[in-house]
Amino acid sequence: MQAVAALGGTGLIGPALGAIGDTGLYVSGCRQADGSFAAVLFDRRGRDLAVLPVETRLHDTAHSRVLNRAVIFARRPGTLAFVIDLDSRRLERTIASPPGRHFYGHGVFSKDGRILYATENDFASGAGLIGLYDSSDSYRRVGEFPSGGVGPHELLLQPDGRSLIVANGGIRTNPETGREKLDLDRMVSSLTRIELAHGTITESVALPKELQLLSLRHLAIDATGAVWFGAQWEGDPGETPPIVGRYRPGSSLSTLMLPEPLARVSQGYVGSVASDARGDLVATSCPKGGRIIVWEAQTGKIAGVAALEDGCGVAPAPARKRGFAMSSGGGLLIDWSLEGASPIASGGSGRSWDNHLRKILS
Amino acid sequence: MIRVLCFLAILVLCYSPVRAATPEEHAKAVARVVDGAIVPAFGALETATAKLKPATESFCRQPDPVHREALRAAFIEVLKRWAHVDFLLFGPLAESQRVERFAFWPDSSGAGARQMRRLRAKPDPALLDPQRLGRSSAAIQGLPAFEALLFGDNATAVKDYDCKLAVAIAANLEQLSTEMVRGWTDPGGWRALMLSAGPANSYYAAPREAANELLKAVLTGFVQLRDQRLLAALAKEGGARPEKLPYWRSGGTDAYLEATLAALKQFVDLFDLPGLADPDMASAKSSIDVQFKRAEEGLAMAGHPLRETIATPAGRAGVQQLLAAMKIVQDLIGVQLAPAAGLSVGFNALDGD
């Protein structure tokens, strides 16, 4: 049994140690104290740079350094995405999904910033799609291609910029609510690799039969080029299947077992995955269990565990090369490294940070 | 070596929005609810289900009005006991699909009726073995299936197979109840887990986490009562859909709803969130009492049986009074009392994304 060292709460409020030459701009969606929703830009000390009110709960952010724009998506089954001009720190435009479609909350820009790729659902057929939006033409929808599965969730661009990796959750949802799960019996979750030049699926890897009820949702890429995934177990809550794993494009999936008591505590649920600045460490957050597990990318071993209640958002640390910024539904932001953790911003603001935190390096 | 230990150290950052209750206070609240409500409720469910099988067998031997009423009373007793636990969607009830197996309800796609029709047209003797039945579809092994067999449209012509299947379902319900009693009370069971919350606990790292679990459960209870059991039966245009009410076939609706109110009231009283919160929230206790009283009055005002009265103006008004009162308590607990007591149901943890 591992000891849990209490670090205390209120006594630790203070800015994290900063570094020079890194403004460490972060973007995250949140629910404000008054119940309204907003996209928030804040610096590495947790100071708000802009609070941009929106009409819907948010999820994840796509960022283009070339355009100096970020696009934050509504949480599924949302139909809106909001373009943020990072120079003026203002909302520049709203993108709407086409009729009969909704967003899943994730998107990614092409390397040149021209095309925004978004995971989408076609209500009628239940087919997963990647929608293409042209940033040079008012984010007009200029095309789409199949995601290669049902319920595509997070997607990421491979480092060469030529392919997307998509996590297809495998769960068809009710078109009326967009959230109620249908067809768990026929669930097939997969990771697909899509070549962007032609929109063709060049690889599709599914889970073994005994993990059929595992839904692959969130992704990050590490320094070695391996794609890490975080999954959600839809089977019996009494079971503790692996919920984290790796996939190296061109080869198969491998899963990583959590030791007890972590396996049980995490409740079969990963909410977000991120690698740190250099991709040496990978964080997988388990908000249901109030734990964020940090892995050594190279070895696949657990490097450390942060206990953060309702902690879900993970992104590279404010200043350190190794470590993470972590956010929680309780409004807390912490700077976590293997040496320790310190608050970036205290809770108690009444703000609830949404699932995903993005660090915008500029 | 020190480095390795460093790597494994778990860091806890506590989030305390206000003067929150102490861990000891949270632990006491958890013990009050677990020992005062949850464990006795599962025990009572086991007792009630143990009487269902003999009542079913008696009725099947002698299907006269006297035995039918005795069976109905035994079934309604199970419904009442079930109402005291069916919102505890964690631990033993969540494991092995027990909640769905005990009561596959609501069943919006009609899976239960469809599967039961198919089964009665072509009886499968293997399913008369309760063990086998327990591994089959959830829709044919629990309370709604039992009700459809013995209190459904064809209840006047209950066939031999129907009776035997109902006996098997009763045995399955007793088995499930026994498993849940053990799941709670065994050494190392859920009671022990919740009452030993702390750093050495593999599941609840602090009493607060166990208290959060109970908070989630009771809020689930309010949502289920409102959204699943009553709002679905009130049509938007002012009409009613009594067939959406729970357990109307057996005439158990009213007793089940009354028991649900009683269960939520007992849980909330034992939890005593106003006592865990700041002193200035003390008045919430009387607000809660008043609203539960309004809800009970609403149900009484609606008249019995609800499946008939819900379509009348008085019935509708009574149900709406109950709904409004319970919404007030739900919000009072979720929005005001829980944060003031240092508890939280989570923003991302409940999200499912």
XYZ file of C-alpha atoms in Angstrom:
715
model
C 0.000 0.000 0.000
C 1.360 3.351 -0.977
C 1.343 6.132 1.535
C -0.530 9.250 0.673
C 1.422 12.283 1.804
C -0.798 15.230 2.522
C 0.672 18.415 1.223
C -2.048 20.542 2.683
C -4.228 22.929 0.797
C -4.616 26.511 1.743
C -1.136 27.051 3.094
C 0.522 26.533 -0.230
C -0.898 29.257 -2.351
C 1.739 31.122 -4.244
C 3.114 31.436 -7.716
C 5.131 28.595 -9.159
C 8.723 29.261 -10.017
C 8.872 30.740 -13.463
C 11.381 30.525 -16.257
C 12.483 33.112 -18.751
C 11.456 33.235 -22.375
C 8.342 31.148 -22.059
C 5.101 32.999 -21.595
C 3.390 29.670 -21.063
C -0.002 30.679 -22.335
C -2.731 28.185 -21.504
C -6.248 27.746 -22.818
C -9.063 25.862 -21.128
C -12.809 25.822 -21.029
C -14.495 26.267 -17.685
C -17.738 26.796 -15.874
C -17.719 30.089 -14.011
C -18.956 30.602 -10.469
C -22.268 31.925 -11.793
C -22.840 28.764 -13.841
C -21.970 30.337 -17.197
C -19.321 28.896 -19.506
C -16.170 30.553 -20.800
C -12.894 29.955 -22.586
C -10.062 31.256 -20.433
C -6.564 32.259 -21.496
C -4.149 32.424 -18.591
C -0.414 32.753 -18.108
C 2.004 30.423 -16.361
C 1.243 31.995 -13.011
C -2.439 31.304 -13.410
C -3.345 34.921 -14.060
C -6.310 35.413 -16.381
C -5.363 37.085 -19.645
C -8.821 36.817 -21.153
C -12.145 35.334 -20.109
C -14.276 34.770 -23.190
C -17.907 33.915 -22.392
C -19.601 31.363 -24.621
C -23.073 29.827 -24.606
C -22.084 26.223 -24.177
C -19.886 23.916 -22.152
C -16.481 23.470 -23.776
C -14.079 20.608 -24.269
C -10.722 20.715 -26.051
C -8.666 23.236 -28.024
C -6.823 23.046 -31.338
C -3.921 25.434 -31.818
C -2.092 26.739 -34.861
C 1.169 28.509 -34.231
C 1.266 29.678 -37.855
C -2.096 31.406 -37.575
C -1.667 32.301 -33.902
C -5.211 31.090 -33.423
C -6.817 28.586 -31.109
C -10.141 26.889 -31.718
C -12.026 25.651 -28.696
C -14.775 23.117 -29.294
C -18.095 22.667 -27.545
C -18.353 19.468 -25.584
C -20.099 16.674 -27.418
C -22.737 16.672 -28.781
C -22.014 20.330 -29.393
C -22.468 22.011 -32.714
C -20.175 24.982 -32.148
C -16.469 25.753 -32.121
C -14.965 29.133 -31.279
C -11.951 30.690 -32.989
C -9.767 32.712 -30.628
C -7.347 35.286 -32.007
C -4.367 34.922 -29.684
C -2.993 38.371 -30.597
C -6.059 40.312 -29.582
C -7.193 37.557 -27.167
C -10.701 37.825 -28.515
C -13.247 35.505 -30.019
C -12.948 36.015 -33.734
C -15.533 33.680 -35.154
C -17.923 30.847 -34.393
C -17.844 27.701 -36.491
C -21.063 25.675 -36.696
C -21.185 21.991 -37.569
C -23.386 21.272 -40.611
C -27.012 20.172 -40.154
C -27.315 16.565 -39.025
C -23.811 16.576 -37.567
C -22.274 17.356 -34.254
C -18.744 17.810 -32.974
C -17.139 15.457 -30.489
C -15.150 18.229 -28.832
C -11.744 17.724 -30.440
C -9.922 19.100 -33.464
C -6.463 19.663 -34.838
C -4.879 22.015 -37.374
C -2.766 20.991 -40.335
C 0.876 21.995 -40.007
C 0.458 25.052 -42.228
C -2.688 26.065 -40.350
C -4.789 25.960 -43.486
C -7.151 23.133 -42.558
C -8.856 22.456 -39.254
C -9.802 18.801 -38.822
C -12.668 18.026 -36.430
C -14.166 14.747 -35.251
C -17.871 14.623 -36.078
C -20.878 12.346 -35.941
C -23.472 11.879 -38.652
C -26.721 11.537 -36.665
C -28.589 9.560 -39.278
C -26.043 6.880 -40.032
C -24.027 7.000 -36.825
C -20.877 7.089 -38.939
C -17.787 8.807 -37.582
C -16.373 11.556 -39.774
C -13.502 13.987 -39.909
C -14.755 17.380 -41.094
C -12.362 19.718 -42.910
C -12.633 23.471 -42.375
C -10.611 25.989 -44.393
C -9.148 28.666 -42.122
C -8.294 30.862 -45.128
C -11.915 30.907 -46.229
C -13.836 31.809 -43.068
C -13.586 28.213 -41.848
C -15.893 27.056 -44.620
C -16.425 23.318 -44.524
C -14.511 22.076 -47.547
C -14.691 18.324 -47.169
C -14.890 15.302 -44.966
C -13.666 11.758 -44.745
C -14.631 8.704 -42.727
C -12.900 8.310 -39.381
C -12.928 4.551 -39.793
C -15.214 3.871 -36.856
C -18.081 5.003 -34.670
C -17.813 7.832 -32.171
C -14.461 9.397 -33.136
C -13.147 11.394 -30.211
C -9.640 12.862 -29.972
C -7.401 13.068 -33.010
C -3.817 14.173 -33.445
C -1.465 15.016 -36.224
C 1.577 12.827 -36.654
C 4.856 14.730 -36.325
C 5.487 14.582 -40.089
C 2.177 16.374 -40.610
C 0.998 13.851 -43.171
C -1.343 11.621 -41.202
C -3.940 11.859 -38.492
C -4.360 9.353 -35.719
C -7.992 9.104 -34.586
C -9.423 7.397 -31.510
C -12.800 5.907 -32.445
C -14.637 5.387 -29.160
C -16.884 2.771 -30.705
C -20.042 3.941 -28.986
C -23.016 5.138 -30.939
C -24.968 7.724 -29.027
C -28.610 8.650 -29.064
C -29.221 11.416 -31.608
C -31.799 13.001 -29.284
C -29.454 13.520 -26.384
C -26.147 12.823 -28.049
C -24.945 11.196 -24.867
C -26.976 8.110 -24.027
C -25.065 5.065 -25.150
C -26.615 2.731 -27.680
C -25.434 -0.639 -28.877
C -22.823 -1.522 -26.278
C -23.115 -5.138 -27.461
C -21.799 -4.191 -30.850
C -19.149 -1.823 -29.614
C -15.889 -1.732 -31.579
C -13.325 0.852 -30.626
C -10.248 1.437 -32.756
C -7.348 3.695 -33.576
C -7.084 4.627 -37.225
C -4.353 6.338 -39.170
C -5.607 8.528 -41.982
C -3.331 9.802 -44.717
C -4.292 13.424 -45.251
C -3.355 13.731 -48.920
C -6.182 11.418 -49.956
C -8.210 10.935 -46.807
C -7.563 7.223 -46.924
C -7.353 5.010 -43.891
C -3.943 3.420 -44.032
C -4.152 1.565 -40.768
C -6.819 0.503 -38.324
C -6.084 -1.292 -35.081
C -8.773 -2.604 -32.765
C -8.656 -3.999 -29.269
C -8.650 -7.719 -28.556
C -12.029 -9.347 -28.016
C -11.790 -9.417 -24.215
C -11.394 -5.646 -24.219
C -14.342 -5.087 -26.541
C -16.056 -2.876 -23.964
C -13.084 -0.529 -23.712
C -13.671 2.814 -25.422
C -10.514 4.520 -26.737
C -10.925 8.274 -26.337
C -7.856 10.377 -25.716
C -4.422 10.541 -27.272
C -0.968 12.035 -26.947
C 2.300 11.411 -28.709
C 5.585 10.946 -26.816
C 9.237 11.657 -27.637
C 9.681 8.231 -29.205
C 6.756 8.724 -31.592
C 4.510 6.310 -29.725
C 0.844 7.278 -29.469
C -0.503 6.933 -25.937
C -4.185 6.354 -25.445
C -6.509 6.703 -22.508
C -9.675 4.640 -22.485
C -12.961 4.291 -20.655
C -14.331 0.941 -19.550
C -17.981 0.365 -20.405
C -18.138 -3.100 -18.865
C -18.724 -4.259 -15.309
C -17.484 -1.604 -12.846
C -16.156 -4.416 -10.669
C -13.542 -5.287 -13.266
C -10.232 -3.480 -13.636
C -9.107 -3.787 -17.248
C -6.154 -1.755 -18.551
C -7.227 1.768 -19.478
C -3.915 3.133 -20.743
C -1.796 1.867 -23.593
C 0.513 2.646 -26.461
C 0.424 2.237 -30.161
C 3.311 2.669 -32.506
C 2.036 3.425 -36.006
C 2.719 0.374 -38.118
C 2.470 -2.030 -35.213
C -0.163 -3.217 -32.763
C -1.641 -1.810 -29.563
C -0.211 -2.690 -26.217
C -1.888 -1.984 -22.908
C -0.340 -1.079 -19.570
C -1.680 -2.542 -16.368
C -2.270 -0.341 -13.368
C -1.160 -1.772 -10.049
C -3.650 -2.037 -7.207
C -4.977 0.061 -5.609
C -4.658 2.468 -8.548
C -6.536 0.164 -10.899
C -9.537 0.097 -8.644
C -9.381 3.750 -7.665
C -9.262 4.973 -11.256
C -12.663 3.379 -11.875
C -11.891 2.394 -15.445
C -11.859 5.945 -16.649
C -9.258 8.200 -18.246
C -10.380 11.743 -19.012
C -7.357 13.273 -20.686
C -3.872 12.345 -21.928
C -0.901 14.668 -22.523
C 2.848 14.451 -22.877
C 5.144 16.993 -21.260
C 7.310 19.550 -23.078
C 9.844 17.073 -24.427
C 7.616 14.037 -24.478
C 9.566 12.217 -21.764
C 6.575 11.885 -19.485
C 2.951 11.154 -20.280
C 0.080 12.059 -17.949
C -3.228 10.209 -17.916
C -5.890 11.761 -15.732
C -8.501 9.739 -13.879
C -11.025 12.306 -12.613
C -13.402 9.687 -11.220
C -10.640 8.413 -9.001
C -9.149 11.832 -8.307
C -5.727 10.689 -9.503
C -3.456 11.722 -12.355
C -0.983 9.017 -13.298
C 2.329 10.060 -14.844
C 4.261 7.545 -16.951
C 7.832 7.385 -18.177
C 7.460 7.392 -21.941
C 10.584 5.372 -22.537
C 9.895 2.502 -20.163
C 6.117 2.545 -19.782
C 6.546 2.569 -16.025
C 4.628 4.746 -13.627
C 6.786 7.720 -12.679
C 4.430 9.250 -10.157
C 0.842 9.813 -9.170
C -0.836 13.086 -8.297
C -3.930 13.011 -6.153
C -6.148 15.818 -7.385
C -9.847 15.562 -6.802
C -11.826 15.810 -10.043
C -8.489 16.521 -11.736
C -8.749 16.104 -15.475
C -6.892 18.721 -17.526
C -3.209 17.991 -18.189
C -0.676 19.974 -20.242
C 3.079 20.640 -20.182
C 4.298 22.362 -17.008
C 4.480 26.168 -16.820
C 8.279 26.352 -16.886
C 9.930 22.994 -16.289
C 10.734 20.725 -19.181
C 9.620 17.691 -17.237
C 6.260 17.845 -15.559
C 2.716 19.001 -16.012
C 0.180 21.663 -15.349
C -2.955 19.993 -14.015
C -6.453 21.432 -13.616
C -9.492 20.302 -11.678
C -13.236 20.624 -11.504
C -12.639 22.262 -8.120
C -10.881 25.178 -9.813
C -7.380 24.185 -8.794
C -4.345 24.526 -11.085
C -1.160 22.825 -10.018
C 2.396 22.645 -11.282
C 3.448 19.022 -10.903
C 6.873 17.514 -11.297
C 8.615 14.433 -10.004
C 10.093 16.553 -7.245
C 6.795 17.825 -5.938
C 3.737 19.871 -6.661
C 2.771 23.455 -6.014
C -0.403 25.375 -6.713
C -0.438 27.715 -9.702
C -3.856 28.988 -8.750
C -5.915 28.131 -5.734
C -9.374 26.691 -5.858
C -12.248 28.523 -4.312
C -12.783 30.838 -7.256
C -15.955 28.911 -7.956
C -14.512 28.079 -11.342
C -14.592 24.489 -12.620
C -11.951 23.690 -15.201
C -13.165 21.530 -18.066
C -11.657 18.212 -19.164
C -8.820 19.530 -21.281
C -6.038 21.995 -20.739
C -3.831 23.160 -23.631
C -0.511 24.902 -23.375
C 0.007 27.328 -26.213
C 3.715 27.867 -26.684
C 4.365 31.226 -28.231
C 16.832 4.524 -3.850
C 15.635 7.871 -2.562
C 14.925 8.839 -6.131
C 12.774 5.788 -6.610
C 10.831 6.555 -3.471
C 10.360 10.061 -4.727
C 8.894 8.742 -7.930
C 6.345 6.721 -6.040
C 5.303 9.392 -3.616
C 1.731 10.430 -4.003
C 1.028 14.061 -3.483
C -2.301 15.193 -2.221
C -3.595 18.679 -2.680
C -6.729 19.337 -0.765
C -9.271 21.714 -2.125
C -11.184 23.365 0.646
C -13.451 26.133 -0.570
C -14.763 27.284 2.793
C -14.568 26.198 6.402
C -15.363 22.660 5.504
C -16.318 19.904 7.850
C -13.377 18.016 9.342
C -12.461 14.525 8.145
C -13.891 13.204 11.433
C -17.216 14.886 10.728
C -17.298 13.443 7.220
C -16.444 10.008 8.590
C -19.248 10.246 11.145
C -21.736 11.248 8.469
C -20.686 8.297 6.332
C -21.067 5.921 9.278
C -24.512 7.318 10.089
C -25.770 6.723 6.557
C -24.082 3.366 6.017
C -25.130 1.855 9.335
C -28.380 3.726 9.721
C -29.776 3.390 6.219
C -27.801 1.416 3.679
C -26.888 -1.791 5.486
C -30.321 -2.216 7.141
C -32.007 -1.472 3.803
C -30.164 -4.267 2.015
C -30.981 -6.574 4.920
C -34.670 -5.696 4.636
C -34.531 -6.286 0.896
C -33.136 -9.752 1.494
C -35.899 -10.508 3.992
C -38.590 -9.301 1.599
C -37.241 -11.205 -1.392
C -37.002 -14.390 0.696
C -40.782 -14.243 1.136
C -41.527 -13.705 -2.529
C -40.695 -17.223 -3.662
C -43.005 -19.061 -1.202
C -45.792 -16.564 -1.960
C -45.346 -17.255 -5.661
C -45.405 -20.993 -5.120
C -48.577 -20.776 -3.015
C -50.290 -18.678 -5.635
C -49.277 -21.049 -8.383
C -50.619 -24.022 -6.445
C -53.858 -22.219 -5.688
C -54.405 -19.242 -7.991
C -57.429 -17.797 -6.175
C -58.053 -14.143 -5.191
C -56.791 -14.722 -1.650
C -53.448 -16.064 -2.801
C -53.207 -13.444 -5.505
C -53.564 -10.681 -2.910
C -50.989 -12.371 -0.692
C -48.627 -12.531 -3.662
C -49.309 -8.896 -4.505
C -48.541 -7.878 -0.933
C -45.264 -9.833 -1.009
C -44.303 -8.244 -4.332
C -45.137 -4.739 -3.142
C -43.073 -5.322 -0.009
C -40.087 -6.096 -2.275
C -40.777 -2.918 -4.278
C -40.803 -0.844 -1.091
C -37.517 -2.344 0.078
C -36.016 -1.912 -3.385
C -36.945 1.789 -3.303
C -34.625 2.133 -0.317
C -31.540 0.973 -2.234
C -32.128 1.509 -5.950
C -30.251 4.809 -6.053
C -27.068 3.416 -4.464
C -25.445 2.936 -7.854
C -21.968 2.128 -6.581
C -20.358 -0.849 -4.909
C -22.330 -4.109 -4.734
C -25.353 -2.786 -6.630
C -23.206 -1.535 -9.518
C -21.118 -4.686 -9.769
C -22.076 -7.650 -11.950
C -24.889 -5.584 -13.519
C -26.960 -6.181 -10.388
C -28.991 -3.008 -10.703
C -30.121 -3.845 -14.229
C -30.674 -7.485 -13.337
C -32.757 -6.665 -10.283
C -34.925 -4.153 -12.128
C -34.469 -3.533 -15.823
C -36.353 -0.265 -15.652
C -36.967 2.138 -17.328
C -37.077 0.009 -20.433
C -37.765 2.617 -23.103
C -37.200 0.296 -26.032
C -39.512 -2.369 -24.606
C -36.800 -5.017 -24.526
C -38.382 -6.771 -21.549
C -41.831 -7.122 -23.120
C -40.323 -8.284 -26.408
C -38.071 -10.884 -24.857
C -40.799 -12.104 -22.523
C -43.236 -12.503 -25.426
C -40.673 -14.536 -27.307
C -39.886 -16.665 -24.274
C -43.528 -17.443 -23.498
C -44.205 -18.351 -27.102
C -41.297 -20.753 -26.967
C -40.570 -21.631 -23.337
C -36.972 -22.441 -22.505
C -36.856 -24.917 -19.586
C -33.183 -24.122 -18.946
C -34.127 -20.648 -17.694
C -36.129 -22.151 -14.837
C -32.794 -22.698 -13.117
C -32.211 -19.456 -11.178
C -28.436 -19.680 -11.737
C -28.968 -19.943 -15.474
C -31.603 -17.221 -15.421
C -29.154 -14.956 -13.595
C -26.754 -15.235 -16.500
C -29.400 -14.526 -19.127
C -30.762 -11.179 -20.304
C -31.250 -8.610 -17.540
C -34.674 -7.784 -18.980
C -36.226 -11.145 -18.047
C -34.758 -11.838 -14.601
C -35.921 -8.975 -12.383
C -38.902 -7.106 -10.956
C -40.516 -5.892 -14.203
C -40.346 -9.400 -15.676
C -41.919 -10.892 -12.552
C -44.641 -8.281 -12.647
C -45.386 -8.857 -16.321
C -45.684 -12.605 -15.759
C -48.045 -12.597 -12.813
C -49.774 -9.214 -12.935
C -49.730 -8.542 -16.668
C -52.603 -8.500 -19.160
C -52.738 -12.267 -19.290
C -52.593 -12.656 -15.528
C -55.999 -14.331 -15.500
C -54.545 -17.176 -17.512
C -51.196 -17.754 -15.864
C -49.646 -20.817 -17.417
C -47.487 -23.417 -15.763
C -44.311 -22.104 -17.372
C -45.105 -18.532 -16.310
C -45.397 -19.695 -12.732
C -42.179 -21.658 -12.797
C -40.334 -18.773 -14.405
C -41.729 -16.390 -11.784
C -40.479 -18.738 -9.047
C -37.043 -18.728 -10.681
C -37.089 -14.907 -10.853
C -38.041 -14.735 -7.163
C -35.127 -17.040 -6.328
C -32.834 -14.896 -8.453
C -33.951 -11.727 -6.640
C -33.250 -13.367 -3.308
C -29.837 -14.488 -4.542
C -28.986 -10.989 -5.775
C -30.092 -9.496 -2.449
C -27.968 -11.975 -0.521
C -24.953 -11.157 -2.677
C -25.468 -7.459 -2.010
C -25.860 -7.955 1.744
C -22.578 -9.868 1.715
C -20.975 -7.287 -0.568
C -21.764 -4.680 2.057
C -21.231 -6.541 5.298
C -18.423 -9.039 4.665
C -15.062 -8.188 6.246
C -13.439 -6.211 3.450
C -16.904 -5.426 2.066
C -18.219 -2.038 1.077
C -19.237 -1.063 4.603
C -15.700 -1.672 5.833
C -14.311 0.177 2.821
C -16.459 3.269 3.390
C -15.904 3.308 7.136
C -12.132 2.993 6.849
C -11.662 5.862 4.386
C -8.169 7.270 4.733
C -4.641 7.132 3.362
C -4.401 3.356 3.708
C -7.716 2.750 1.975
C -7.477 1.441 -1.556
C -10.640 3.153 -2.702
C -11.569 6.112 -0.551
C -8.394 8.032 0.259
C -10.234 10.324 2.679
C -13.597 10.300 4.482
C -14.558 13.126 2.188
C -14.329 10.818 -0.838
C -16.683 8.338 0.803
C -19.036 11.190 1.694
C -18.896 12.382 -1.927
C -19.979 8.914 -3.015
C -23.035 9.150 -0.781
C -23.757 12.655 -2.012
C -23.710 11.431 -5.615
C -26.016 8.572 -4.656
C -28.646 10.707 -3.004
C -28.638 13.205 -5.871
C -29.083 10.272 -8.239
C -32.095 9.305 -6.150
C -33.719 12.684 -6.707
C -32.994 12.595 -10.431
C -34.416 9.083 -10.776
C -37.569 9.970 -8.864
C -38.213 13.066 -10.910
C -37.009 12.246 -14.400
C -37.601 8.527 -14.686
C -40.561 7.847 -12.469
C -42.734 10.935 -12.709
C -41.778 13.395 -15.445
C -41.914 10.613 -18.029
C -45.528 9.954 -17.029
C -46.574 13.584 -17.381
C -47.060 14.372 -21.040
C -45.897 17.822 -22.069
C -49.243 18.931 -23.480
C -50.949 18.443 -20.144
C -51.980 14.830 -20.638
C -50.600 11.805 -18.859
C -48.922 8.566 -19.836
C -49.729 6.348 -16.853
C -48.031 3.393 -18.522
C -44.742 5.209 -17.919
C -45.273 4.986 -14.164
C -43.244 2.298 -12.442
C -44.958 -0.960 -11.464
C -48.515 0.077 -12.333
C -49.411 -3.452 -13.447
C -49.161 -4.809 -9.934
C -50.683 -1.707 -8.381
C -47.368 -1.087 -6.664
C -46.747 2.422 -8.045
C -48.027 4.407 -5.088
C -46.293 2.302 -2.465
C -43.037 2.397 -4.429
C -43.130 6.201 -4.753
C -44.020 6.677 -1.099
C -41.135 4.394 -0.153
C -38.799 6.365 -2.427
C -39.687 9.594 -0.637
C -39.223 7.915 2.722
C -35.857 6.488 1.652
C -34.548 9.837 0.411
C -35.800 11.583 3.548
C -34.116 9.037 5.806
C -30.856 9.248 3.850
C -30.835 13.051 3.857
C -31.673 13.203 7.576
C -28.897 10.797 8.517
C -26.382 12.493 6.232
C -27.218 15.804 7.939
C -25.521 18.063 5.426
C -26.743 21.209 7.229
C -24.863 19.955 10.285
C -21.694 19.522 8.221
C -21.983 22.941 6.637
C -21.377 26.373 8.043
C -23.555 27.418 10.969
C -25.373 29.892 8.735
C -26.775 26.985 6.746
C -28.515 25.573 9.806
C -31.911 26.789 8.636
C -31.658 24.470 5.643
C -32.683 21.591 7.879
C -36.172 22.971 8.355
C -36.428 23.869 4.655
C -35.716 20.261 3.792
C -38.335 19.029 6.254
C -40.908 21.409 4.815
C -40.236 20.334 1.248
C -40.419 16.627 2.029
C -43.733 17.294 3.748
C -44.968 19.107 0.630
C -43.861 16.178 -1.524
C -45.703 13.662 0.663
C -48.790 15.878 0.663
C -48.560 16.208 -3.103
C -48.610 12.463 -3.506
C -51.537 12.106 -1.107
C -53.363 14.963 -2.814
C -52.990 13.281 -6.176
C -55.126 10.404 -4.902
C -54.777 6.682 -5.329
C -54.104 4.784 -7.448
C -51.857 7.205 -9.269
C -52.117 5.322 -12.543
C -55.763 6.453 -12.637
C -55.518 9.830 -10.960
C -52.470 11.140 -12.807
C -54.654 12.080 -15.778
C -56.962 14.180 -13.562
C -56.268 17.831 -12.694
C -55.876 16.972 -9.011
C -53.527 14.114 -9.805
C -51.396 16.234 -12.046
C -51.274 19.089 -9.547
C -50.268 16.712 -6.770
C -47.462 15.197 -8.817
C -46.260 18.639 -9.818
C -46.181 19.716 -6.189
C -44.026 16.693 -5.379
C -41.719 17.401 -8.319
C -41.301 21.058 -7.397
C -40.575 20.255 -3.759
C -38.010 17.603 -4.619
C -36.304 19.904 -7.113
C -35.876 22.454 -4.350
C -34.292 19.876 -2.041
C -32.096 18.522 -4.837
C -30.779 22.011 -5.629
C -30.420 22.924 -1.987
C -28.243 19.861 -1.464
C -26.325 19.930 -4.731
C -25.768 23.653 -5.129
C -25.637 25.027 -1.583
C -25.213 22.437 1.123
C -22.674 20.154 -0.536
C -20.085 22.889 -1.202
C -20.740 24.348 2.253
C -20.075 20.911 3.740
C -16.830 20.640 1.784
C -18.286 18.045 -0.575
C -18.480 17.921 -4.331
C -19.981 15.622 -6.921
C -17.314 16.648 -9.408
C -17.471 18.490 -12.684
C -15.324 16.260 -14.860
C -15.776 13.090 -12.847
C -19.452 12.903 -13.797
C -18.891 14.067 -17.316
C -18.326 10.890 -19.268
C -16.206 12.393 -22.031
